[in-house]
Short mmCIF file of C-alpha atoms in Angstrom, two decimals:
data_model
loop_
_atom_site.label_atom_id
_atom_site.label_comp_id
_atom_site.label_asym_id
_atom_site.label_seq_id
_atom_site.Cartn_x
_atom_site.Cartn_y
_atom_site.Cartn_z
CA MET A 202 0.00 0.00 0.00
CA SER A 203 2.94 2.36 0.46
CA ARG A 204 3.07 2.68 -3.34
CA ALA A 205 -0.63 3.46 -3.69
CA PRO A 206 -1.69 7.03 -4.47
CA ARG A 207 -1.67 9.52 -1.62
CA SER A 208 -3.31 12.89 -1.13
CA ALA A 209 -1.08 15.93 -0.61
CA GLN A 210 -3.96 17.53 1.31
CA ALA A 211 -4.02 14.64 3.79
CA ARG A 212 -0.51 15.29 5.06
CA ARG A 213 -1.36 18.08 7.45
CA SER A 214 -2.29 18.57 11.09
CA TRP A 215 -5.64 17.01 11.96
CA GLY A 216 -5.60 18.17 15.56
CA GLN A 217 -3.82 17.23 18.77
CA ASP A 218 -6.39 14.96 20.49
CA ASP A 219 -4.81 11.51 20.73
CA SER A 220 -6.96 10.32 23.64
CA ALA A 221 -8.79 7.74 21.48
CA THR A 222 -5.93 6.73 19.17
CA PRO A 223 -4.07 3.82 20.81
CA ILE A 224 -2.86 2.16 17.59
CA LEU A 225 0.55 2.96 16.15
CA HIS A 226 1.90 1.76 12.81
CA VAL A 227 5.67 2.01 12.68
CA ASP A 228 7.12 1.72 9.17
CA MET A 229 10.77 2.13 8.25
CA ASP A 230 11.55 4.46 5.35
CA ALA A 231 12.84 2.51 2.31
CA PHE A 232 14.35 0.10 4.81
CA PHE A 233 16.87 -1.96 2.80
CA ALA A 234 18.01 1.14 0.91
CA SER A 235 18.25 3.16 4.13
CA VAL A 236 20.44 0.54 5.78
CA GLU A 237 22.71 0.49 2.72
CA LEU A 238 22.94 4.30 2.78
CA ARG A 239 23.86 4.13 6.45
CA GLU A 240 26.74 1.86 5.47
CA ARG A 241 27.68 4.01 2.46
CA PRO A 242 26.88 7.64 3.35
CA GLU A 243 28.62 8.89 0.21
CA LEU A 244 25.56 7.64 -1.73
CA VAL A 245 23.06 9.78 0.21
CA GLY A 246 21.07 11.91 -2.23
CA ARG A 247 21.66 9.58 -5.19
CA PRO A 248 19.14 7.08 -6.58
CA VAL A 249 19.91 3.67 -5.09
CA ILE A 250 18.33 0.33 -5.99
CA VAL A 251 18.76 -2.79 -3.87
CA GLY A 252 18.28 -5.97 -5.87
CA GLY A 253 19.80 -8.33 -8.42
CA ARG A 254 22.65 -7.11 -10.57
CA ASP A 255 23.15 -7.25 -14.35
CA GLY A 256 19.43 -6.82 -14.95
CA ARG A 257 18.56 -10.06 -13.14
CA GLY A 258 15.91 -10.69 -10.51
CA VAL A 259 13.60 -8.10 -9.04
CA VAL A 260 13.90 -4.87 -7.05
CA SER A 261 13.93 -5.45 -3.30
CA ALA A 262 14.04 -1.77 -2.31
CA ALA A 263 14.63 1.66 -3.80
CA SER A 264 15.66 4.98 -2.29
CA TYR A 265 13.24 7.88 -2.61
CA GLU A 266 15.39 9.36 -5.37
CA ALA A 267 14.99 6.13 -7.36
CA ARG A 268 11.26 6.01 -6.59
CA ALA A 269 10.95 9.48 -8.11
CA CYS A 270 12.06 7.86 -11.39
CA GLY A 271 9.25 5.28 -11.15
CA VAL A 272 11.22 2.41 -9.58
CA ALA A 273 9.24 0.22 -7.18
CA SER A 274 9.82 -2.98 -5.26
CA ALA A 275 9.02 -6.26 -7.06
CA MET A 276 9.70 -4.55 -10.42
CA SER A 277 12.08 -6.45 -12.68
CA MET A 278 15.63 -5.13 -12.47
CA ALA A 279 15.65 -4.70 -16.24
CA GLU A 280 12.63 -2.38 -16.07
CA ALA A 281 14.15 -0.49 -13.13
CA ALA A 282 17.35 0.05 -15.12
CA ARG A 283 15.34 1.45 -18.03
CA ARG A 284 13.48 3.86 -15.76
CA CYS A 285 16.50 4.96 -13.74
CA PRO A 286 19.73 4.17 -15.63
CA GLN A 287 21.75 6.49 -13.37
CA ALA A 288 20.89 4.52 -10.22
CA VAL A 289 23.52 2.79 -8.09
CA VAL A 290 22.60 -0.90 -7.82
CA LEU A 291 23.57 -2.69 -4.62
CA PRO A 292 23.16 -6.39 -3.75
CA VAL A 293 20.70 -7.51 -1.08
CA ARG A 294 22.22 -8.34 2.31
CA HIS A 295 19.49 -10.04 4.31
CA GLY A 296 21.75 -10.82 7.24
CA LEU A 297 22.50 -7.13 7.76
CA TYR A 298 18.85 -6.11 7.45
CA SER A 299 17.82 -8.81 9.93
CA GLN A 300 20.30 -7.47 12.47
CA VAL A 301 18.93 -3.92 12.14
CA SER A 302 15.36 -5.25 12.21
CA GLN A 303 16.05 -7.03 15.50
CA GLN A 304 17.34 -3.77 16.97
CA ILE A 305 14.18 -1.99 15.86
CA MET A 306 11.86 -4.67 17.23
CA THR A 307 13.74 -4.57 20.52
CA ILE A 308 13.00 -0.84 20.74
CA LEU A 309 9.32 -1.44 20.01
CA GLY A 310 9.26 -4.23 22.58
CA GLU A 311 10.38 -1.73 25.21
CA VAL A 312 7.13 0.16 24.60
CA THR A 313 4.60 -2.66 24.85
CA PRO A 314 4.28 -6.44 24.49
CA VAL A 315 1.13 -5.84 22.42
CA MET A 316 3.07 -5.64 19.20
CA GLU A 317 2.31 -7.28 15.85
CA LYS A 318 5.35 -7.60 13.63
CA VAL A 319 4.12 -7.43 10.05
CA SER A 320 7.50 -7.72 8.34
CA VAL A 321 11.16 -6.95 8.98
CA ASP A 322 10.48 -3.23 8.71
CA GLU A 323 7.00 -2.57 10.05
CA ALA A 324 4.82 -3.34 13.05
CA PHE A 325 1.57 -2.38 14.76
CA LEU A 326 1.51 -1.45 18.45
CA ASP A 327 -1.39 -1.05 20.85
CA VAL A 328 -0.08 1.41 23.45
CA ARG A 329 -3.10 1.51 25.77
CA GLY A 330 -1.12 -0.17 28.53
CA SER A 331 1.91 2.09 28.09
CA ARG A 332 0.31 5.48 28.57
CA ARG A 333 0.81 5.75 32.33
CA ARG A 334 4.50 4.89 32.00
CA MET A 335 5.41 6.66 28.74
CA GLY A 336 2.74 9.27 28.09
CA SER A 337 0.29 9.84 25.26
CA PRO A 338 0.36 7.90 21.95
CA VAL A 339 1.94 10.85 20.13
CA ARG A 340 4.64 11.18 22.78
CA ILE A 341 5.32 7.44 22.51
CA ALA A 342 5.50 7.71 18.70
CA SER A 343 8.00 10.55 18.99
CA TRP A 344 10.10 8.51 21.43
CA ILE A 345 10.12 5.55 19.02
CA ARG A 346 11.29 7.68 16.10
CA GLU A 347 14.05 9.25 18.18
CA GLN A 348 15.27 5.92 19.55
CA VAL A 349 15.24 4.21 16.15
CA ARG A 350 17.26 7.03 14.62
CA ASP A 351 19.76 7.19 17.50
CA ARG A 352 20.28 3.44 17.93
CA THR A 353 20.13 2.22 14.32
CA GLY A 354 20.94 5.20 12.12
CA VAL A 355 17.82 4.82 9.97
CA THR A 356 14.49 6.63 10.05
CA ALA A 357 10.92 5.53 10.76
CA SER A 358 7.55 7.04 9.98
CA VAL A 359 4.70 6.51 12.43
CA GLY A 360 0.94 6.73 12.01
CA VAL A 361 -1.24 7.19 15.10
CA ALA A 362 -4.96 6.42 14.83
CA SER A 363 -7.92 4.59 16.34
CA THR A 364 -7.64 1.52 14.04
CA LYS A 365 -4.93 -0.47 12.29
CA PHE A 366 -6.11 0.46 8.82
CA VAL A 367 -6.12 4.20 9.44
CA ALA A 368 -2.80 4.03 11.33
CA LYS A 369 -1.18 2.38 8.31
CA LEU A 370 -2.64 5.02 5.99
CA ALA A 371 -1.34 7.70 8.35
CA SER A 372 2.21 6.31 8.36
CA SER A 373 2.11 6.14 4.57
CA HIS A 374 1.20 9.83 4.40
CA ALA A 375 3.82 10.71 7.02
CA LYS A 376 6.67 9.39 4.84
CA PRO A 377 9.49 9.98 4.73
CA ASP A 378 10.67 10.46 8.33
CA GLY A 379 7.40 11.82 9.71
CA LEU A 380 4.62 11.36 12.25
CA LEU A 381 0.93 11.80 11.50
CA LEU A 382 -1.89 11.70 14.06
CA ILE A 383 -5.45 11.12 12.89
CA PRO A 384 -7.73 11.90 15.88
CA ALA A 385 -10.71 9.56 16.12
CA GLN A 386 -13.16 12.36 15.37
CA SER A 387 -11.17 13.31 12.22
CA THR A 388 -11.04 9.83 10.72
CA ARG A 389 -13.80 10.37 8.16
CA ASP A 390 -12.49 13.81 7.17
CA PHE A 391 -9.04 12.29 6.57
CA LEU A 392 -10.37 9.36 4.56
CA ASP A 393 -12.64 11.58 2.46
CA LEU A 394 -9.58 13.28 0.92
CA LEU A 395 -8.08 10.06 -0.38
CA PRO A 396 -8.47 8.48 -3.82
CA VAL A 397 -10.17 5.09 -3.79
CA GLU A 398 -6.87 3.43 -4.75
CA ALA A 399 -5.53 4.27 -1.29
CA LEU A 400 -7.85 1.69 0.28
CA TRP A 401 -6.59 -1.83 0.88
CA GLY A 402 -7.50 -4.04 -2.03
CA VAL A 403 -8.39 -1.42 -4.65
CA GLY A 404 -6.28 -2.06 -7.73
CA ALA A 405 -6.51 -0.71 -11.25
CA ARG A 406 -9.40 -2.98 -12.27
CA SER A 407 -11.53 -2.21 -9.20
CA ALA A 408 -10.80 1.49 -9.59
CA GLU A 409 -11.97 1.36 -13.21
CA ARG A 410 -15.23 -0.31 -12.20
CA LEU A 411 -15.86 2.28 -9.51
CA ALA A 412 -14.96 5.14 -11.84
CA ARG A 413 -17.70 4.07 -14.27
CA TRP A 414 -20.13 4.91 -11.46
CA GLY A 415 -18.42 8.21 -10.73
CA ILE A 416 -16.71 6.86 -7.60
CA THR A 417 -13.12 8.09 -7.64
CA ASP A 418 -12.50 9.12 -4.03
CA VAL A 419 -13.30 7.71 -0.61
CA ARG A 420 -15.90 10.40 0.06
CA ALA A 421 -17.97 9.20 -2.89
CA LEU A 422 -17.37 5.58 -1.92
CA ALA A 423 -18.61 6.15 1.62
CA ALA A 424 -21.75 7.87 0.29
CA THR A 425 -22.58 4.92 -1.97
CA ASP A 426 -25.11 2.39 -0.71
CA VAL A 427 -23.43 -0.87 0.27
CA ARG A 428 -25.82 -2.88 -1.92
CA ARG A 429 -24.73 -0.91 -4.97
CA LEU A 430 -21.07 -1.53 -4.10
CA GLU A 431 -21.84 -5.24 -3.81
CA ARG A 432 -23.32 -5.19 -7.32
CA ILE A 433 -20.27 -3.33 -8.68
CA LEU A 434 -17.51 -5.32 -6.99
CA GLY A 435 -19.14 -8.43 -5.53
CA PRO A 436 -20.57 -9.05 -2.04
CA ALA A 437 -17.33 -9.51 -0.10
CA ALA A 438 -15.44 -6.69 -1.80
CA GLY A 439 -18.37 -4.30 -1.61
CA ARG A 440 -18.89 -4.77 2.13
CA HIS A 441 -15.16 -4.65 2.80
CA LEU A 442 -14.65 -1.33 1.03
CA HIS A 443 -17.82 0.15 2.52
CA ASP A 444 -16.45 -0.55 6.01
CA LEU A 445 -13.01 0.85 5.23
CA ALA A 446 -14.48 4.01 3.72
CA HIS A 447 -16.24 4.61 7.04
CA GLY A 448 -13.08 3.92 9.05
CA ILE A 449 -14.36 0.57 10.34
CA ASP A 450 -11.61 -1.96 11.08
CA PRO A 451 -12.24 -4.17 14.13
CA ARG A 452 -9.00 -6.16 13.87
CA PRO A 453 -6.94 -6.10 17.08
CA VAL A 454 -3.16 -5.91 17.28
CA SER A 455 -2.13 -9.58 17.48
CA PRO A 456 1.20 -10.23 19.24
CA GLY A 457 3.32 -13.22 18.33
CA ARG A 458 2.20 -13.42 14.70
CA GLU A 459 5.72 -13.44 13.25
CA GLU A 460 6.96 -16.26 15.49
CA LYS A 461 4.55 -18.70 13.89
CA SER A 462 5.69 -18.25 10.29
CA VAL A 463 8.27 -16.82 7.94
CA GLY A 464 7.00 -15.11 4.83
CA THR A 465 7.27 -12.35 2.31
CA GLU A 466 4.84 -10.85 -0.16
CA SER A 467 4.81 -8.22 -2.88
CA THR A 468 1.92 -5.94 -3.78
CA PHE A 469 1.75 -4.54 -7.32
CA TYR A 470 0.07 -1.21 -7.94
CA SER A 471 -0.17 -2.13 -11.63
CA THR A 472 -1.61 -5.62 -11.91
CA LEU A 473 0.70 -8.36 -13.16
CA THR A 474 -0.39 -10.66 -16.00
CA ASP A 475 2.92 -12.21 -17.11
CA ARG A 476 3.02 -15.65 -15.47
CA GLU A 477 6.74 -16.08 -16.10
CA HIS A 478 7.48 -12.79 -14.35
CA ALA A 479 5.22 -13.90 -11.49
CA ARG A 480 7.05 -17.23 -11.33
CA ARG A 481 10.42 -15.47 -10.99
CA ILE A 482 9.05 -13.31 -8.17
CA LEU A 483 7.84 -16.42 -6.35
CA LEU A 484 11.21 -18.11 -6.84
CA ASP A 485 13.00 -15.07 -5.44
CA GLN A 486 10.59 -15.00 -2.49
CA THR A 487 11.23 -18.71 -1.87
CA HIS A 488 14.98 -18.14 -1.66
CA GLN A 489 14.45 -15.17 0.67
CA CYS A 490 12.28 -17.23 3.02
CA ALA A 491 14.62 -20.22 3.01
CA ALA A 492 17.58 -17.97 3.82
CA ARG A 493 15.64 -16.48 6.74
CA LEU A 494 14.89 -19.98 8.03
CA ARG A 495 18.56 -20.89 7.98
CA THR A 496 19.57 -17.60 9.60
CA GLY A 497 17.10 -18.25 12.41
CA GLY A 498 18.02 -21.91 12.78
CA MET A 499 14.50 -23.01 11.80
CA ARG A 500 12.87 -25.52 9.48
CA CYS A 501 9.36 -25.50 8.05
CA ARG A 502 6.86 -28.23 7.28
CA VAL A 503 4.05 -26.23 5.60
CA VAL A 504 4.38 -24.09 2.46
CA VAL A 505 1.67 -21.53 1.69
CA LEU A 506 1.16 -19.70 -1.61
CA LYS A 507 -0.89 -16.49 -1.55
CA VAL A 508 -2.32 -14.88 -4.70
CA ARG A 509 -4.60 -11.84 -4.77
CA GLY A 510 -6.43 -10.84 -7.94
CA ALA A 511 -7.29 -7.41 -9.29
CA ASP A 512 -10.72 -7.65 -7.62
CA PHE A 513 -8.76 -8.35 -4.37
CA THR A 514 -10.16 -11.85 -4.08
CA THR A 515 -7.38 -13.67 -2.24
CA VAL A 516 -6.60 -17.34 -2.80
CA THR A 517 -4.25 -19.31 -0.55
CA ARG A 518 -3.05 -22.82 -1.20
CA SER A 519 -0.82 -24.88 1.08
CA ARG A 520 1.13 -28.09 1.00
CA THR A 521 2.53 -30.06 3.92
CA MET A 522 5.88 -31.72 3.36
CA SER A 523 6.78 -35.11 4.78
CA VAL A 524 10.01 -33.79 6.33
CA PRO A 525 10.76 -30.29 7.68
CA THR A 526 13.28 -28.37 5.57
CA ASP A 527 15.20 -25.11 5.35
CA LEU A 528 16.25 -25.58 1.71
CA ALA A 529 14.86 -23.49 -1.12
CA ARG A 530 15.06 -26.43 -3.52
CA ASP A 531 12.54 -28.38 -1.40
CA ILE A 532 10.28 -25.40 -0.73
CA TRP A 533 10.27 -24.38 -4.39
CA GLN A 534 8.98 -27.78 -5.48
CA ALA A 535 5.88 -27.16 -3.36
CA VAL A 536 5.50 -23.49 -4.37
CA GLU A 537 5.85 -24.26 -8.07
CA ALA A 538 3.32 -27.10 -7.92
CA LEU A 539 0.82 -24.86 -6.14
CA TRP A 540 1.45 -22.03 -8.64
CA GLN A 541 1.01 -24.26 -11.69
CA ALA A 542 -2.34 -25.46 -10.35
CA LEU A 543 -3.71 -21.91 -10.08
CA PRO A 544 -4.99 -20.01 -13.12
CA THR A 545 -4.10 -16.34 -13.51
CA PRO A 546 -6.86 -14.31 -11.83
CA SER A 547 -9.16 -12.38 -14.12
CA GLY A 548 -7.74 -8.89 -14.50
CA GLY A 549 -4.27 -9.87 -13.34
CA ILE A 550 -2.40 -10.32 -10.08
CA ARG A 551 -2.39 -7.71 -7.32
CA LEU A 552 -0.27 -9.58 -4.77
CA LEU A 553 2.01 -12.61 -4.56
CA GLY A 554 3.39 -14.14 -1.41
CA VAL A 555 5.14 -17.17 0.03
CA ARG A 556 4.76 -18.13 3.67
CA LEU A 557 6.38 -20.98 5.60
CA GLU A 558 4.59 -22.43 8.61
CA GLY A 559 4.89 -25.38 10.96
CA LEU A 560 8.24 -24.07 12.15
CA ALA A 561 10.59 -26.06 14.36
CA ARG A 562 14.11 -25.52 15.56
CA ALA A 563 16.65 -27.12 13.23
CA ASP A 564 18.32 -28.71 16.27
CA ASP A 565 15.14 -30.24 17.68
CA GLY A 566 16.01 -33.67 16.31
CA VAL A 567 13.54 -34.01 13.42
CA GLN A 568 13.31 -37.38 11.71
CA LEU A 569 15.15 -37.57 8.39
CA LEU A 570 14.40 -39.80 5.42
CA LEU A 571 16.44 -42.99 5.41
CA ASP A 572 18.10 -42.10 2.11
CA GLU A 573 18.60 -38.39 2.82
CA ASP A 574 22.10 -37.15 2.12
CA PRO A 575 23.06 -34.53 4.75
CA ARG A 576 25.34 -32.95 2.14
CA ARG A 577 22.46 -31.97 -0.15
CA GLY A 578 22.02 -28.65 1.66
CA ALA A 579 25.70 -27.77 1.45
CA PRO A 580 25.42 -25.63 -1.72
CA GLU A 581 22.74 -23.34 -0.25
CA ARG A 582 24.60 -23.01 3.04
CA ALA A 583 27.82 -22.23 1.20
CA ALA A 584 25.95 -19.62 -0.83
CA ASP A 585 24.71 -18.09 2.46
CA ALA A 586 28.31 -17.63 3.59
CA VAL A 587 29.33 -16.07 0.27
CA ARG A 588 26.40 -13.66 0.29
CA GLN A 589 27.02 -12.67 3.89
CA ARG A 590 30.54 -11.61 2.96
CA TRP A 591 30.13 -10.31 -0.58
CA GLY A 592 26.43 -9.46 -0.87
CA ARG A 593 23.47 -11.26 -2.37
CA GLY A 594 24.48 -10.52 -5.96
CA ALA A 595 27.65 -12.59 -5.56
CA VAL A 596 25.65 -15.82 -5.95
CA THR A 597 22.45 -15.99 -7.98
CA PRO A 598 20.19 -19.06 -8.33
CA ALA A 599 20.58 -20.37 -11.86
CA SER A 600 16.81 -20.54 -12.25
CA LEU A 601 16.59 -16.76 -11.94
CA LEU A 602 18.86 -16.29 -14.96
CA GLY A 603 16.24 -17.57 -17.41
CA HIS A 604 14.56 -14.30 -18.29
CA SER A 605 12.17 -13.72 -21.09
CA ARG A 606 13.30 -11.51 -23.96
CA ARG A 607 11.19 -8.67 -22.62
CA ASP A 608 13.23 -8.52 -19.40
CA ARG A 609 16.64 -8.53 -21.03
#
């Protein structure tokens, strides 16, 4: 959603009353790129892309200067190079980002145990129980930003609101390096200024359907009868967007979510229809997840594929493996089989993700197959060591080299 359209009018003061806004969304600013710029300050101010080199793979992160050229995460590196040929391309270093992420999450954990880690660079916090000790939500948000900057050398943007959805929208509009409070009584006024594409799940196809009915902003969406929205977008989508347009989001902050799984997903503002491009993204995500398992000393038993269509209908498929693994080669067999069994959603793909569940410690003594060769994981573990020293671009999975002509 951070790449979805924003409203310049929405980034302003909405008042100082944070008495009914206990939800914080903390989101690092261009996290991978920011960490790299911390390590290489001479590149500050220049467009920087973190991803595969020599036009291979996909963009993992881009500095704001590169984003101004139209570069976005999950874009093919070849397309990014065409849009921003002057950019400095750096390899991904997941080990380094994980270290900084752990520092950030430690800071957030000092605020409250009611924290939901969404990814390595963002989290929701419910600070109701921290007010007596640390002050108001805005004061807590300011403390978080200061501590993150001082202890890690990177910046965070924070949204403060009454619900998770609005807090995430607020942090998006606070970027970069900002804080935005949306008082509870100002929620509808804030939402009314936004284009419909700013809402979770509204892609190009849904926006086109709404535009045919003259619905281009959240104000018009909120004024539309829910039954009409159901006819336009379908029952589930219509009710979902009607609730969001009115600021309704009953989901609580759920601590411990990240400990149960390892995953990554990419949201595309422009829907994706090229299945081979989608396959490469899934393969890259598989290698990312497997590397994170090995870094954390974990193995997984369940592989989950997540695909969201242009109408934001989300399909998940899972496969349970007979033996826990931390190897991308094993995980990819399951991901690829699940992907091949799914047709491309009508209107294209809005989101792709891989998630690994059923986690267990690698040293817990899991049962191995009788004919399993313990050396079969040696290549991936050796590649981990090479990447940790020389960067992710030093070793590239051979399967990611097979690009279509369009990506060359």
